[in-house]
mmCIF file of C-alpha atoms in Angstrom:
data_model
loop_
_atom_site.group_PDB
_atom_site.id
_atom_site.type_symbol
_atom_site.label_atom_id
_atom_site.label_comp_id
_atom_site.label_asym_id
_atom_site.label_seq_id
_atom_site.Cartn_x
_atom_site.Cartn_y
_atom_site.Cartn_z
ATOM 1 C CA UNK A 29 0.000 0.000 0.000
ATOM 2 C CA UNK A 30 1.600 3.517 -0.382
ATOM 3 C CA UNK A 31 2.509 5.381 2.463
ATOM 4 C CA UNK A 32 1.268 8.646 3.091
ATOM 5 C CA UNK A 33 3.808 11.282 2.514
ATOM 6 C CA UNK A 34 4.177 13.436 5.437
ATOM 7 C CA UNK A 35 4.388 17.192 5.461
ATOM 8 C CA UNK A 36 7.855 18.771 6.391
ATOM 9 C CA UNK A 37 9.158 22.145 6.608
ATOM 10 C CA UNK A 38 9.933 24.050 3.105
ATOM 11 C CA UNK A 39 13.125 24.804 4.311
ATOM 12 C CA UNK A 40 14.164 20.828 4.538
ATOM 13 C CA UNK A 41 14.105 20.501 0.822
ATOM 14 C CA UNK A 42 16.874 20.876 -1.316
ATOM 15 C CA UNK A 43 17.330 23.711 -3.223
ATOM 16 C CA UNK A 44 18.892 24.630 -6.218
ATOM 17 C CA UNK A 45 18.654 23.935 -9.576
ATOM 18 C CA UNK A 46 19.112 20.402 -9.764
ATOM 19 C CA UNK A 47 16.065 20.314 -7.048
ATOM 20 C CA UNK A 48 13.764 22.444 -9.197
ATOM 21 C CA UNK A 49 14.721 19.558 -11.895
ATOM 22 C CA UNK A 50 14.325 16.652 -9.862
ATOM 23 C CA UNK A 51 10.575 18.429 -8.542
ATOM 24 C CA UNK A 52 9.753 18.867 -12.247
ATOM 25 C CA UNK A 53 10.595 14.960 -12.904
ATOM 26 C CA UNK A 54 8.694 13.764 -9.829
ATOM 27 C CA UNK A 55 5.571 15.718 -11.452
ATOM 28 C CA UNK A 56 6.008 13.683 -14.608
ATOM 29 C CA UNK A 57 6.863 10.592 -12.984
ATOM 30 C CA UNK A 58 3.379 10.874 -11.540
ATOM 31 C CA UNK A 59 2.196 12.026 -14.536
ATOM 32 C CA UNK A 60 3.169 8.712 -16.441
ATOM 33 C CA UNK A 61 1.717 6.844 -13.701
ATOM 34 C CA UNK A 62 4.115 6.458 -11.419
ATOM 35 C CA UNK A 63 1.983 6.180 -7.991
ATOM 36 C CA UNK A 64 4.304 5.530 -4.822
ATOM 37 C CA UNK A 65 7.577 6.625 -3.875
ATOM 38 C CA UNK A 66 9.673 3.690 -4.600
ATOM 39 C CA UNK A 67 8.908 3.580 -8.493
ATOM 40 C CA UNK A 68 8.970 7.590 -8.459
ATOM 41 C CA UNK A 69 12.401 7.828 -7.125
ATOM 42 C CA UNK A 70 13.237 4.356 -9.790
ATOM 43 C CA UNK A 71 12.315 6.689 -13.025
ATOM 44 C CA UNK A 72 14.131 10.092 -11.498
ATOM 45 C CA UNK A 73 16.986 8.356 -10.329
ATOM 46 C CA UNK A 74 17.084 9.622 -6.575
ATOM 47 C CA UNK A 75 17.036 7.997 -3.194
ATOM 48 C CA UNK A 76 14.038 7.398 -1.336
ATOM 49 C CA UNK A 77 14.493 9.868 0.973
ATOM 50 C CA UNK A 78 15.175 12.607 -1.692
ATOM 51 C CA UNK A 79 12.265 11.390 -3.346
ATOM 52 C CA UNK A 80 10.188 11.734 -0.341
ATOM 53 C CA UNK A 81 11.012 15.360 0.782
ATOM 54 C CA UNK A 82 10.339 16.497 -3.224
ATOM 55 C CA UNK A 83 6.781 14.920 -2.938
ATOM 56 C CA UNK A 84 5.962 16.450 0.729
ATOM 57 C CA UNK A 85 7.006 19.923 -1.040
ATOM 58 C CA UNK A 86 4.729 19.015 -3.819
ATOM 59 C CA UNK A 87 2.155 17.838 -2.047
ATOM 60 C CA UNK A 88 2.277 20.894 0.762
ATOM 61 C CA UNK A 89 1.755 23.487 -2.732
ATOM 62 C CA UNK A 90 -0.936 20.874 -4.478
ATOM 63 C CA UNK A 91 1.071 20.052 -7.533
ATOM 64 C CA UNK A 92 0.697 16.772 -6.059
ATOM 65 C CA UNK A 93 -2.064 15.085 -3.981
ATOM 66 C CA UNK A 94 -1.704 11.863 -1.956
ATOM 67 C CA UNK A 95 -5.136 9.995 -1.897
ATOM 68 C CA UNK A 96 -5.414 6.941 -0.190
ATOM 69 C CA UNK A 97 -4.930 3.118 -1.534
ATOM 70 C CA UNK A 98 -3.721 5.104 -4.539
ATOM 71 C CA UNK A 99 -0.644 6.615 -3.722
ATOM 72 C CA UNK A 100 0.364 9.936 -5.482
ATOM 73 C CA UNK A 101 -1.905 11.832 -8.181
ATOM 74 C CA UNK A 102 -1.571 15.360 -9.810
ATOM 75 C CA UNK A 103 -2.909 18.158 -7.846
ATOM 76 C CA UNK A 104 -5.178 20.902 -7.873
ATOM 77 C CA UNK A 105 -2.555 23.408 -8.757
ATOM 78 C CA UNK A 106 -1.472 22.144 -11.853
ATOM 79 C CA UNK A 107 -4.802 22.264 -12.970
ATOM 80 C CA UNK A 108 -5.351 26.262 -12.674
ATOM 81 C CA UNK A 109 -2.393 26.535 -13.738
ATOM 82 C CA UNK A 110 -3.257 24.369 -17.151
ATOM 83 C CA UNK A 111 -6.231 26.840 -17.351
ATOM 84 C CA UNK A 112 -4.494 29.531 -16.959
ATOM 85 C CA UNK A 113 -1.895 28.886 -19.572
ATOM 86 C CA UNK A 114 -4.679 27.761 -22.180
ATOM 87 C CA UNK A 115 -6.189 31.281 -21.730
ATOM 88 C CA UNK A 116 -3.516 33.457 -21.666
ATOM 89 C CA UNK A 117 -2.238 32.145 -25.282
ATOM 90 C CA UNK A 118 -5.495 32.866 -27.629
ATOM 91 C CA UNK A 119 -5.748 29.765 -29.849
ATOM 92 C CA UNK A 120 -5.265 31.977 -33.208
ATOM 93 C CA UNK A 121 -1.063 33.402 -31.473
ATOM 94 C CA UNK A 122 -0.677 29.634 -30.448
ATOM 95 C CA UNK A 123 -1.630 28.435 -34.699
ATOM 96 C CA UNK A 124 -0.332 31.125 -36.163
ATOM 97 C CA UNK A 125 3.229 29.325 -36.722
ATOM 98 C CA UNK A 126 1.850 26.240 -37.569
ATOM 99 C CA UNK A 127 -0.517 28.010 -39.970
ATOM 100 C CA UNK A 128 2.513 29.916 -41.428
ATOM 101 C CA UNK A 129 4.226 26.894 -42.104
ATOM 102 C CA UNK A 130 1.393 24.777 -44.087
ATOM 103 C CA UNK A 131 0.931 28.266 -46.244
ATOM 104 C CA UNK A 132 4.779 27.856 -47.144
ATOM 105 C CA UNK A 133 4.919 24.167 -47.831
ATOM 106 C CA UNK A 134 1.798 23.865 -50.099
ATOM 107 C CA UNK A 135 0.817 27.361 -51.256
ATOM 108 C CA UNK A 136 -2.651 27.090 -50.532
ATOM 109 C CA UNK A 137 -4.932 28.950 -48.444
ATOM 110 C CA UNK A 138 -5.259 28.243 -44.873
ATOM 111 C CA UNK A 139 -7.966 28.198 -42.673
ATOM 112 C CA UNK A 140 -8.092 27.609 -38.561
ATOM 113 C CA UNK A 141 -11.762 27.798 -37.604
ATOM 114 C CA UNK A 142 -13.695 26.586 -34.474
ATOM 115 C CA UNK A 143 -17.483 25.255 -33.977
ATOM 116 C CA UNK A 144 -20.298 27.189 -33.076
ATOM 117 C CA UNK A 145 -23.078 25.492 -32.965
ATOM 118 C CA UNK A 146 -24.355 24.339 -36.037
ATOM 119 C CA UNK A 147 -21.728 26.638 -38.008
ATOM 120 C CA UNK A 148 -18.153 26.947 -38.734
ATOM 121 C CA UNK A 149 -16.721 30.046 -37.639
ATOM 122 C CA UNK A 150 -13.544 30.733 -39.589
ATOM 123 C CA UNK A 151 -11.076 32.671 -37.436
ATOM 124 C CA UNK A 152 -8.023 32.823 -39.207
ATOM 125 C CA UNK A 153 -6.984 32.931 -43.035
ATOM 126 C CA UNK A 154 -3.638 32.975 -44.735
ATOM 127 C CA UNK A 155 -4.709 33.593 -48.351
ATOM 128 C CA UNK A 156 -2.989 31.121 -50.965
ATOM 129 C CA UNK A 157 -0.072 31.721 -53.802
ATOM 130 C CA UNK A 158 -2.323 29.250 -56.290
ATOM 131 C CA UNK A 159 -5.456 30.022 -58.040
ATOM 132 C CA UNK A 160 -8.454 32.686 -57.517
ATOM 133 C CA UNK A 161 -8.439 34.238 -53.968
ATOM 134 C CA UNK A 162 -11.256 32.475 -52.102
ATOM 135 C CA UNK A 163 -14.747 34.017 -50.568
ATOM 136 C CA UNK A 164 -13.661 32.861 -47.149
ATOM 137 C CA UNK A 165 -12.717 35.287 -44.439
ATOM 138 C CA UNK A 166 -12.432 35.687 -40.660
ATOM 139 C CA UNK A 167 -15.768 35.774 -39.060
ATOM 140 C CA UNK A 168 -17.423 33.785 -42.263
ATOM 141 C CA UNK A 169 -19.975 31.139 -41.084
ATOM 142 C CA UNK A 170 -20.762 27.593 -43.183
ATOM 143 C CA UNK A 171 -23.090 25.357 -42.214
ATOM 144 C CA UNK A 172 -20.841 22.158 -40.978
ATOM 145 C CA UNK A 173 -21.534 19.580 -43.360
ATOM 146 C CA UNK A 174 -21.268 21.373 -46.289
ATOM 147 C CA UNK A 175 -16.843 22.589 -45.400
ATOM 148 C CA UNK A 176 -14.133 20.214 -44.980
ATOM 149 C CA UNK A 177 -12.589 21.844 -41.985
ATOM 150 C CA UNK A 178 -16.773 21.407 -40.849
ATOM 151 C CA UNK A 179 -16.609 17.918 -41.481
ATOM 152 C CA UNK A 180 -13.213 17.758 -39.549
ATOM 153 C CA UNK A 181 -14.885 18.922 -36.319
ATOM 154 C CA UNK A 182 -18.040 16.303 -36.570
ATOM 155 C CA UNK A 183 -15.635 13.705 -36.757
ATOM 156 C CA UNK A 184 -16.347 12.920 -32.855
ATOM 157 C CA UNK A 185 -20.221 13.330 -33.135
ATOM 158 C CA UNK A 186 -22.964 10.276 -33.711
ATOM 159 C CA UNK A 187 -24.258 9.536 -36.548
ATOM 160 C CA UNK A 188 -27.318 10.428 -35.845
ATOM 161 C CA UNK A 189 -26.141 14.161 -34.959
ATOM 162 C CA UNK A 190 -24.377 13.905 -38.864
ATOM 163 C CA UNK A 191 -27.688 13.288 -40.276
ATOM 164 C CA UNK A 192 -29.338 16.408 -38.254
ATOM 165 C CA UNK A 193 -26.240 18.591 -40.081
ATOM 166 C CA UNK A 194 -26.342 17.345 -43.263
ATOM 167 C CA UNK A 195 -30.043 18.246 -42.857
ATOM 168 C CA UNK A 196 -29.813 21.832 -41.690
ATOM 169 C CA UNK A 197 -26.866 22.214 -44.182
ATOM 170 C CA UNK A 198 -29.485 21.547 -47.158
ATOM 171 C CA UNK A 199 -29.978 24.901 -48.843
ATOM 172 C CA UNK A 200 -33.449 26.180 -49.313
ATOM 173 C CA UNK A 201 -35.005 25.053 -52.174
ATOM 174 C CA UNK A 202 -33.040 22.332 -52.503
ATOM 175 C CA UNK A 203 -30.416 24.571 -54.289
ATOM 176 C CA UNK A 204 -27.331 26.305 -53.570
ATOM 177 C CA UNK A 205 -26.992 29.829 -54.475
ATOM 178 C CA UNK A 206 -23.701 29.392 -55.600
ATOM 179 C CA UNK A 207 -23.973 26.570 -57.679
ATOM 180 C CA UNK A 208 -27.691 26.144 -58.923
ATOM 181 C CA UNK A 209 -26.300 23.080 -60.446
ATOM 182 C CA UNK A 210 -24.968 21.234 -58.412
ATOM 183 C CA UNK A 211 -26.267 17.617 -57.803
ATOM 184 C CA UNK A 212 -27.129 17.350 -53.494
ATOM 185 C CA UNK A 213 -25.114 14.098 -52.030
ATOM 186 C CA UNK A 214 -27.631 12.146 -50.434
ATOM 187 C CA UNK A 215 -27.455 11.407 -46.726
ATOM 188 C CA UNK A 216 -26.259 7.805 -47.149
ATOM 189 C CA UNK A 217 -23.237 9.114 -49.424
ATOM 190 C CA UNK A 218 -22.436 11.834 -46.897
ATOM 191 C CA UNK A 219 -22.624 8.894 -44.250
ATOM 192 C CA UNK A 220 -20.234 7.049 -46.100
ATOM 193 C CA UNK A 221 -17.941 9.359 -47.125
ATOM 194 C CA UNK A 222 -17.743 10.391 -42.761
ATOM 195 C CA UNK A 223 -17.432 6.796 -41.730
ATOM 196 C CA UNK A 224 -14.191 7.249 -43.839
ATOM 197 C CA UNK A 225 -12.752 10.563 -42.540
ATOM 198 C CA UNK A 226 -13.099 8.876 -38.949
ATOM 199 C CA UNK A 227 -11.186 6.053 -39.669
ATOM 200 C CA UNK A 228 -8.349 8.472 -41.512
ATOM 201 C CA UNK A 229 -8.932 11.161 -38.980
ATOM 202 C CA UNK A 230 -9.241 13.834 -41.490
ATOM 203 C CA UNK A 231 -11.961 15.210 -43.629
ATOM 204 C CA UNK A 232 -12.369 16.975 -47.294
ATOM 205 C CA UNK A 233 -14.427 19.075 -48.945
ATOM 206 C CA UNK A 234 -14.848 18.234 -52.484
ATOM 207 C CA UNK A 235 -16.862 21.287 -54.098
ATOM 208 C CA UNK A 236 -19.564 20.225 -51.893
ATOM 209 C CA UNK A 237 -19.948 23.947 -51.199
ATOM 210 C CA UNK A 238 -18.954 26.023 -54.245
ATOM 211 C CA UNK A 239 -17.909 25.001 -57.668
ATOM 212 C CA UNK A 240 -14.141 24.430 -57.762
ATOM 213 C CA UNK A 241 -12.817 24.225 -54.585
ATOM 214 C CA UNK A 242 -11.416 21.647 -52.628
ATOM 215 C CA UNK A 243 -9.566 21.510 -49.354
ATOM 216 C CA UNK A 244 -8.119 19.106 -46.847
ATOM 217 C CA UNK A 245 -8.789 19.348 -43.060
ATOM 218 C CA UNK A 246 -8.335 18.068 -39.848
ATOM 219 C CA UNK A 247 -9.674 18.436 -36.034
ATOM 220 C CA UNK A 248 -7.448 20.117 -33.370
ATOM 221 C CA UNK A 249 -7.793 18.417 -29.797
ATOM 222 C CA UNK A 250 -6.972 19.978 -26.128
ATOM 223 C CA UNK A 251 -5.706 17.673 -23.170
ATOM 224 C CA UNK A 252 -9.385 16.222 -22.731
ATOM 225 C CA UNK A 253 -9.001 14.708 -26.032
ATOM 226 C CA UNK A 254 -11.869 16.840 -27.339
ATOM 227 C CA UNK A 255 -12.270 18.197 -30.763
ATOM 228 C CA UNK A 256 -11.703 22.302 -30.206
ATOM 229 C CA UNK A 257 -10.843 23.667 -33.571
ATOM 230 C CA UNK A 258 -9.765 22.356 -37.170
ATOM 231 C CA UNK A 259 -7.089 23.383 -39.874
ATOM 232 C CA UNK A 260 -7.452 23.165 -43.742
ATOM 233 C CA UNK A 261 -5.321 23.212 -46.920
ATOM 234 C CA UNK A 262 -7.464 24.619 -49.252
ATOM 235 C CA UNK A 263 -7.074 25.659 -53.216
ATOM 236 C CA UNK A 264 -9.171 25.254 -56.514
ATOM 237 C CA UNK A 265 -9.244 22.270 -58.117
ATOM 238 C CA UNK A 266 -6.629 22.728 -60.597
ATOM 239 C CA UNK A 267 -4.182 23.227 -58.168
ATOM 240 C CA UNK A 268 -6.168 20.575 -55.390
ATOM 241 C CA UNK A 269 -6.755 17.094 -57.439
ATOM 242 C CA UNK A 270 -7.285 14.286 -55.385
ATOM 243 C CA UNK A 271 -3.752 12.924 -55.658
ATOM 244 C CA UNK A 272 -2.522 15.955 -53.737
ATOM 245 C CA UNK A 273 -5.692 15.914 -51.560
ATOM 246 C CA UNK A 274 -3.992 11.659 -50.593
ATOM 247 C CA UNK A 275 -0.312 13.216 -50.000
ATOM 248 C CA UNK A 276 -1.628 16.133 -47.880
ATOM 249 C CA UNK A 277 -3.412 13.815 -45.479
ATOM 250 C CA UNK A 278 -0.471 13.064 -43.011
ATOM 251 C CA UNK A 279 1.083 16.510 -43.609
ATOM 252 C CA UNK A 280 -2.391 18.645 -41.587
ATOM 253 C CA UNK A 281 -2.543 15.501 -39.512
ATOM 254 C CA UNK A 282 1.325 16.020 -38.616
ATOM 255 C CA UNK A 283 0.590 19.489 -37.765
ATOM 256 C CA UNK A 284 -2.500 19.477 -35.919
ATOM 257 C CA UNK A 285 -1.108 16.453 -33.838
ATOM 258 C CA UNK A 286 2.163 18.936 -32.569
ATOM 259 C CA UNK A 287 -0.770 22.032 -31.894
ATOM 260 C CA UNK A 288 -3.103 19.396 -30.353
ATOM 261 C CA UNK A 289 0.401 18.690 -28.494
ATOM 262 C CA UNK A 290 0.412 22.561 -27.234
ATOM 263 C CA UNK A 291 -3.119 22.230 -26.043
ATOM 264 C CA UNK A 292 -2.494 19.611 -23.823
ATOM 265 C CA UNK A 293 -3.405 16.601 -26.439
ATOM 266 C CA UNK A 294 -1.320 12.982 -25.527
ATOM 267 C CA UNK A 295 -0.599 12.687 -29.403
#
């Protein structure tokens, strides 16, 4: 059973920078599951007793918590403090770089855009070197189904709550304004086509909004392993066919996995 780690005096602990070191490895000791002294102190490399007085520090300032039959757990602490750190770095300064660097590998436009409610709310756009600028901009709203980088954040929902998008998503009269000619997918083909992108983990738009355009996306998670925002290559057909659409796949998914990473995401 663990032992309890009782509290000392701050001024027992070591100090230094080596200590500040050691601290930080006991927190991610814990953090990989290490839960009692023995096995801490076995994957930082310290005695038992140097173990012990880092966790009693820890656990007096609630970066650690002791809970019984368990052993030791994350505390309190680092949780504001995760909270804190998630809000003082607006998602849009934490993509930017990532976002910067898809624009200079591929040329196309980029998007970074979150969910709200039914609607995709674009909040970022670095226009593309390739083709016609597009009608996209920051603050545009798309119905979900109808976008790729949409598509990319329903990958977590049911399928019952796809079918309810698809069907809000319809336009009016069964046509869309900006392509009166365009041929609807049926709900079984858009059913299909997102049993896919959950398997891949990534989603596309192929015109199924205006004529021409294309893009690749996919979903940007935080440290609860929740979908909170979505990236996407996008660029005209000429410039988009579906070979490059295939090669792009693990290029977004590369990049969203390192800014899931920032977020808080095990990738």
């Amino acid at each position: 059973m663990q032992e309890d780690a009782p509290k000392i005096a701050k001024d027992a602990a070591p100090t230094g920078t080596q200590t500040l070191l050691r601290g930080l490895g006991v927190v991610q000791a814990v953090a990989s599951g290490a839960r009692d002294l023995k096995e801490i102190a076995r994957l930082i490399g310290t005695t038992r007793s140097t173990t012990h007085r880092l966790a009693s520090c820890l656990v007096d300032e609630r970066y650690l918590r002791v809970v019984p039959q368990v052993g030791y757990l994350l505390g309190p602490k680092l949780i504001e403090l995760g909270f804190q750190a998630r809000e003082e770095l607006p998602l849009v300064t934490l993509a930017g770089p990532y976002l910067d660097e898809l624009s200079a590998l591929t040329g196309d436009t980029i998007h970074l855009a979150i969910r709200e409610g039914d609607e995709v709310l674009y909040l970022h756009k670095n226009p593309g070197r390739n083709g016609p600028e597009m009608r996209s901009r920051v603050g545009h709203r798309m119905p979900l189904a109808r976008t790729g980088i949409g598509k990319a954040l329903m990958l977590d929902d049911t399928q019952e709550e796809w079918k309810r998008l698809y069907e809000v998503s319809l336009p009016a009269g069964g046509k869309n304004q900006f392509w009166p000619q365009h041929p609807e997918q049926s709900w079984e083909q858009f059913q299909q086509r997102m049993i896919e992108y959950v398997a891949g983990g990534y989603a596309f738009d192929l015109e199924d909004n205006e004529p021409s355009i294309r893009c690749v996306a996919a979903p940007i998670r935080d440290a609860s392993k929740r979908i909170v925002a979505g990236i996407s290559i996008a660029s005209t057909v000429p410039y988009m066919p579906l070979e490059k659409m295939a090669e792009l796949i693990p290029l977004i998914k590369g990049v969203t996995a390192r800014l899931s990473a920032e977020l808080g995401a095990k990738v």
